[in-house]
Coordinates of C-alpha atoms and ligand atoms in Angstrom, one line a residue:
X1 CA -2.5 80.2 -49.3
X2 CA -4.9 82.1 -51.3
X3 CA -2.4 83.4 -53.8
X4 CA -1.2 79.9 -54.4
X5 CA -4.7 79.0 -55.1
X6 CA -4.9 81.7 -57.7
X7 CA -2.0 80.0 -59.4
X8 CA -3.8 76.7 -59.4
X9 CA -6.8 78.3 -61.1
X10 CA -4.3 80.0 -63.6
X11 CA -2.7 76.6 -64.3
X12 CA -6.1 74.9 -64.9
X13 CA -6.8 77.7 -67.4
X14 CA -3.5 77.1 -69.2
X15 CA -4.2 73.2 -69.3
X16 CA -7.7 73.9 -70.8
X17 CA -6.2 76.2 -73.5
X18 CA -3.6 73.5 -74.2
X19 CA -5.9 70.6 -74.5
X20 CA -8.5 72.7 -76.4
X21 CA -5.7 73.5 -78.9
X22 CA -5.2 69.7 -79.2
X23 CA -8.8 69.1 -79.6
X24 CA -8.8 66.7 -76.6
X25 CA -11.8 66.5 -74.5
X26 CA -11.1 66.5 -70.8
X27 CA -12.7 66.4 -67.3
X28 CA -11.3 68.6 -64.5
X29 CA -11.5 66.3 -61.4
X30 CA -10.7 66.9 -57.7
X31 CA -8.9 63.8 -56.5
X32 CA -10.1 62.2 -53.3
X33 CA -8.4 63.5 -50.2
X34 CA -7.0 59.8 -49.7
X35 CA -5.7 59.7 -53.1
X36 CA -4.2 63.3 -53.6
X37 CA -0.5 63.8 -54.3
X38 CA 1.4 63.0 -50.9
X39 CA 1.9 66.0 -49.1
X40 CA -0.5 68.2 -51.0
X41 CA -3.4 70.1 -49.7
X42 CA -5.4 69.0 -52.7
X43 CA -4.9 67.8 -56.2
X44 CA -6.8 68.8 -59.4
X45 CA -6.4 66.4 -62.3
X46 CA -7.2 66.4 -66.0
X47 CA -8.6 63.0 -67.0
X48 CA -9.7 62.0 -70.6
X49 CA -11.5 58.9 -71.8
X50 CA -9.6 56.5 -74.2
X51 CA -11.4 54.8 -77.0
X52 CA -11.3 51.5 -75.0
X53 CA -13.4 52.9 -72.2
X54 CA -10.4 53.5 -69.7
X55 CA -9.4 56.9 -68.4
X56 CA -6.0 58.5 -68.8
X57 CA -4.8 61.3 -66.6
X58 CA -3.3 63.9 -68.7
X59 CA -2.3 66.6 -66.2
X60 CA -2.3 67.5 -62.7
X61 CA -2.0 70.8 -60.5
X62 CA -1.3 70.3 -56.8
X63 CA -1.7 72.8 -54.0
X64 CA 1.1 72.1 -51.7
X65 CA 0.3 74.5 -48.9
X66 CA 3.3 75.2 -46.6
X67 CA 3.9 71.4 -46.0
X68 CA 7.1 71.2 -48.3
X69 CA 8.2 74.6 -47.1
X70 CA 8.2 73.4 -43.5
X71 CA 10.1 70.3 -44.5
X72 CA 12.8 72.2 -46.5
X73 CA 12.7 75.5 -44.3
X74 CA 11.7 77.7 -47.1
X75 CA 10.6 80.9 -45.5
X76 CA 10.1 84.7 -46.6
X77 CA 10.1 87.8 -44.4
X78 CA 6.9 89.7 -44.1
X79 CA 6.3 93.3 -43.7
X80 CA 6.4 92.7 -40.0
X81 CA 9.9 91.4 -40.1
X82 CA 8.6 88.0 -39.0
X83 CA 9.5 84.9 -41.2
X84 CA 6.6 82.7 -42.8
X85 CA 6.6 79.5 -44.7
X86 CA 5.9 79.9 -48.4
X87 CA 3.0 78.2 -50.0
X88 CA 3.8 76.2 -53.1
X89 CA 2.2 74.7 -56.0
X90 CA 3.4 72.2 -58.6
X91 CA 2.5 71.2 -62.2
X92 CA 2.8 68.3 -64.5
X93 CA 1.9 67.5 -68.1
X94 CA 3.9 64.7 -69.5
X95 CA 4.1 62.6 -72.6
X96 CA 0.7 61.0 -71.7
X97 CA -0.6 64.1 -73.7
X98 CA 1.0 62.6 -76.8
X99 CA -0.5 59.2 -75.9
X100 CA -4.0 60.8 -75.7
X101 CA -3.4 62.6 -78.9
X102 CA -2.5 59.4 -80.8
X103 CA -5.2 57.3 -79.4
X104 CA -8.1 59.7 -79.4
X105 CA -7.6 61.3 -82.9
X106 CA -6.0 58.3 -84.7
X107 CA -7.9 55.9 -87.0
X108 CA -7.3 52.6 -88.9
X109 CA -4.9 54.2 -91.3
X110 CA -2.6 55.7 -88.6
X111 CA -2.0 59.0 -87.0
X112 CA -4.5 62.0 -87.3
X113 CA -3.0 65.4 -86.0
X114 CA -4.4 68.7 -85.6
X115 CA -3.1 70.9 -88.4
X116 CA -1.3 73.4 -86.0
X117 CA 0.8 70.8 -84.2
X118 CA 1.6 68.3 -86.9
X119 CA 5.4 68.2 -87.6
X120 CA 4.5 68.0 -91.3
X121 CA 1.4 70.1 -92.1
X122 CA 1.1 69.7 -95.8
X123 CA 2.4 67.2 -98.4
X124 CA 2.4 68.0 -101.9
X125 CA 2.3 65.2 -104.4
X126 CA 3.0 65.6 -108.1
X127 CA 1.4 62.9 -110.4
X128 CA 4.1 62.7 -113.1
X129 CA 3.7 61.3 -116.6
X130 CA 6.2 61.0 -119.3
X131 CA 6.2 64.1 -121.5
X132 CA 4.1 66.1 -119.1
X133 CA 6.5 66.0 -116.2
X134 CA 7.8 69.5 -116.8
X135 CA 4.5 71.1 -116.8
X136 CA 3.5 69.5 -113.5
X137 CA 6.6 70.4 -111.9
X138 CA 6.6 74.1 -113.0
X139 CA 3.0 74.3 -111.6
X140 CA 4.1 72.5 -108.4
X141 CA 6.7 75.3 -107.7
X142 CA 3.9 78.0 -108.0
X143 CA 2.1 76.1 -105.2
X144 CA 5.0 75.7 -103.0
X145 CA 5.8 79.2 -103.4
X146 CA 2.2 79.9 -101.7
X147 CA 2.8 77.4 -98.9
X148 CA 6.1 78.6 -97.7
X149 CA 4.6 79.7 -94.3
X150 CA 3.8 76.0 -93.4
X151 CA 5.8 72.8 -92.7
X152 CA 5.4 70.9 -96.0
X153 CA 7.1 68.1 -97.8
X154 CA 7.1 68.0 -101.8
X155 CA 7.2 64.2 -102.4
X156 CA 8.3 63.8 -106.0
X157 CA 9.9 60.4 -105.3
X158 CA 9.6 57.1 -107.4
X159 CA 6.7 55.6 -105.5
X160 CA 3.2 55.4 -107.0
X161 CA 0.8 58.1 -106.1
X162 CA -1.4 55.4 -104.1
X163 CA 1.6 54.3 -102.1
X164 CA 2.5 58.0 -101.2
X165 CA -1.0 58.9 -100.0
X166 CA -0.8 55.7 -97.8
X167 CA 2.6 56.7 -96.4
X168 CA 1.6 60.4 -95.5
X169 CA -1.8 59.2 -94.2
X170 CA 0.0 57.0 -91.9
X171 CA 2.1 59.8 -90.6
X172 CA -0.9 61.8 -90.0
X173 CA -0.1 64.7 -92.3
X174 CA -3.3 66.8 -92.1
X175 CA -3.3 68.4 -95.6
X176 CA -2.6 66.9 -99.0
X177 CA -2.2 68.7 -102.4
X178 CA -2.1 66.6 -105.6
X179 CA -1.2 68.0 -108.9
X180 CA -1.3 66.0 -112.2
X181 CA -1.2 67.2 -115.9
X182 CA -5.0 67.7 -115.9
X183 CA -4.7 69.9 -112.7
X184 CA -1.8 71.8 -114.2
X185 CA -3.8 72.7 -117.5
X186 CA -6.8 73.9 -115.5
X187 CA -4.5 75.6 -112.9
X188 CA -6.3 73.7 -110.2
X189 CA -5.2 71.7 -107.1
X190 CA -6.7 68.6 -105.6
X191 CA -7.1 68.9 -101.9
X192 CA -7.7 66.2 -99.3
X193 CA -7.8 66.4 -95.5
X194 CA -6.5 63.6 -93.4
X195 CA -9.6 63.2 -91.3
X196 CA -12.3 63.2 -94.0
X197 CA -10.2 62.0 -96.8
X198 CA -12.7 63.4 -99.4
X199 CA -11.0 65.1 -102.4
X200 CA -12.1 68.4 -104.0
X201 CA -10.5 70.6 -106.5
X202 CA -9.6 74.3 -105.8
X203 CA -8.1 76.9 -108.2
X204 CA -4.5 77.6 -107.3
X205 CA -5.4 81.4 -107.2
X206 CA -7.7 80.6 -104.3
X207 CA -5.0 79.1 -102.2
X208 CA -3.4 81.4 -99.6
X209 CA -2.1 81.3 -96.2
X210 CA -5.4 82.6 -94.7
X211 CA -7.5 80.1 -96.5
X212 CA -5.1 77.2 -95.4
X213 CA -5.3 78.3 -91.8
X214 CA -9.0 78.3 -92.0
X215 CA -9.0 74.8 -93.1
X216 CA -6.8 73.9 -90.4
X217 CA -9.2 75.4 -87.9
X218 CA -12.1 73.7 -89.4
X219 CA -10.3 70.4 -89.2
X220 CA -9.5 71.1 -85.4
X221 CA -13.1 71.5 -85.0
X222 CA -14.1 68.3 -86.7
X223 CA -11.4 66.4 -84.7
X224 CA -12.8 67.8 -81.4
X225 CA -16.4 66.8 -82.3
X226 CA -15.3 63.4 -83.3
X227 CA -13.3 63.2 -80.1
X228 CA -16.4 64.3 -78.1
X229 CA -18.5 61.6 -79.7
X230 CA -15.9 58.9 -79.0
X231 CA -15.8 60.1 -75.2
X232 CA -19.4 60.1 -74.9
X233 CA -19.7 56.6 -76.3
X234 CA -17.6 55.4 -73.5
X235 CA -19.1 57.5 -70.8
X236 CA -22.1 56.2 -68.7
X237 CA -24.2 57.7 -65.9
X238 CA -25.1 55.0 -63.3
X239 CA -27.7 55.5 -60.7
X240 CA -27.8 52.0 -59.2
X241 CA -24.7 50.6 -57.2
X242 CA -25.7 47.1 -58.4
X243 CA -25.0 48.0 -61.9
X244 CA -21.6 49.8 -61.4
X245 CA -19.3 46.8 -61.6
X246 CA -20.6 45.8 -65.0
X247 CA -20.7 49.3 -66.4
X248 CA -17.2 50.0 -65.2
X249 CA -15.6 47.2 -67.1
X250 CA -16.3 48.9 -70.4
X251 CA -17.2 52.5 -69.5
X252 CA -16.0 55.5 -67.6
X253 CA -18.7 55.9 -65.0
X254 CA -20.4 59.0 -63.7
X255 CA -22.1 58.7 -60.3
X256 CA -23.3 60.9 -57.5
X257 CA -21.2 60.5 -54.6
X258 CA -20.5 62.2 -51.1
X259 CA -17.1 62.8 -49.8
X260 CA -16.9 60.3 -47.2
X261 CA -14.1 57.7 -47.6
X262 CA -16.5 54.9 -46.7
X263 CA -18.6 55.5 -49.7
X264 CA -15.5 56.0 -51.9
X265 CA -14.0 52.7 -50.8
X266 CA -17.5 51.1 -51.6
X267 CA -17.3 52.5 -55.1
X268 CA -13.9 51.0 -55.5
X269 CA -15.1 47.5 -54.5
X270 CA -17.0 47.5 -57.7
X271 CA -13.9 47.3 -59.7
X272 CA -13.2 50.9 -60.9
X273 CA -10.8 53.5 -59.4
X274 CA -12.5 56.6 -57.9
X275 CA -10.9 59.6 -59.9
X276 CA -12.7 62.1 -57.8
X277 CA -15.2 64.8 -58.1
X278 CA -15.9 67.0 -61.2
X279 CA -14.8 70.5 -60.4
X280 CA -17.0 71.6 -63.2
X281 CA -19.4 70.0 -65.7
X282 CA -17.8 69.7 -69.1
X283 CA -19.8 71.1 -72.1
X284 CA -20.4 67.6 -73.4
X285 CA -21.8 66.2 -70.3
X286 CA -25.6 66.9 -69.6
X287 CA -26.0 65.9 -65.9
X288 CA -26.5 68.0 -63.0
X289 CA -23.6 68.6 -60.7
X290 CA -25.4 68.0 -57.4
X291 CA -27.2 64.6 -56.5
X292 CA -27.8 62.2 -53.8
X293 CA -24.8 59.9 -52.9
X294 CA -25.3 56.5 -54.7
X295 CA -24.0 54.6 -51.6
X296 CA -25.5 56.3 -48.5
X297 CA -28.0 58.9 -50.0
X298 CA -26.8 62.1 -48.5
X299 CA -25.9 65.1 -50.5
X300 CA -23.2 64.4 -53.0
X301 CA -21.9 65.6 -56.3
X302 CA -20.8 64.2 -59.7
X303 CA -17.9 61.9 -59.4
X304 CA -16.0 59.7 -61.8
X305 CA -15.2 56.0 -61.5
X306 CA -13.1 54.1 -64.1
X307 CA -10.5 51.5 -64.9
X308 CA -7.5 53.9 -65.5
X309 CA -4.2 53.7 -67.3
Ligands
ZN401 ZN1 -22.0 58.7 -49.3

């Protein structure tokens, strides 16, 4: 049993690493006993908060104990020669992680993707004028040589530059380089990040793999900060039961709750679904873990109720 529990903890660590990498804020929540995976001893879930105030489950880890081993008669031989049932765990992260990535980072112009995971990381757009094409294309080649380590597109198509910007912004390409005759003359590149959409010029000699990775890392930090802001704007602490049904319509609600089923059922009568109790308090929540149950007043801890996807 203990070794399986160690695996559960390890899996939680992997999930954290994974979602930190995607800059998605999450809450690690122990599901209520009456709402765990059927047959499991307990279920730990990762939930995030969507921009519309509903929660989305983005991963689960189940400690199955020896319940399934008994059903399927899976045993091992101990040192003493006796047969014992194995303890099992199971895991799941599905395409819901893509849904959270799209909804949480995206904006009105389309996708916004962290640099490391974007299918196309960089788009290079030459701004071509008659007579100066050759100079711009030559200079572009120099730039492409410097970004070979990345997934990039060189868009020298017929469209106007504005249409190209729009197209690649929609697809969420994190980094855009523009080169026109003026840039070629000055040996500069115009740089723009998908999330900020500000432009600035950099000398081509200052562009290298290390610098680009640093930009990507900075962008991930900005995305995470923005995502935390979005989550916080849809997260509310409630300390009066009478306020819960109104709050839960638009927000994911934090409440103190004991582990009794009657109190859990009472919470769900107010419209939300009881996701469970926080295993740990995320760094973006500044509320104590322990508190008196909002229903019965006995000892409880921080729990989450929400309308969920
Ligand atoms: Zn209670």
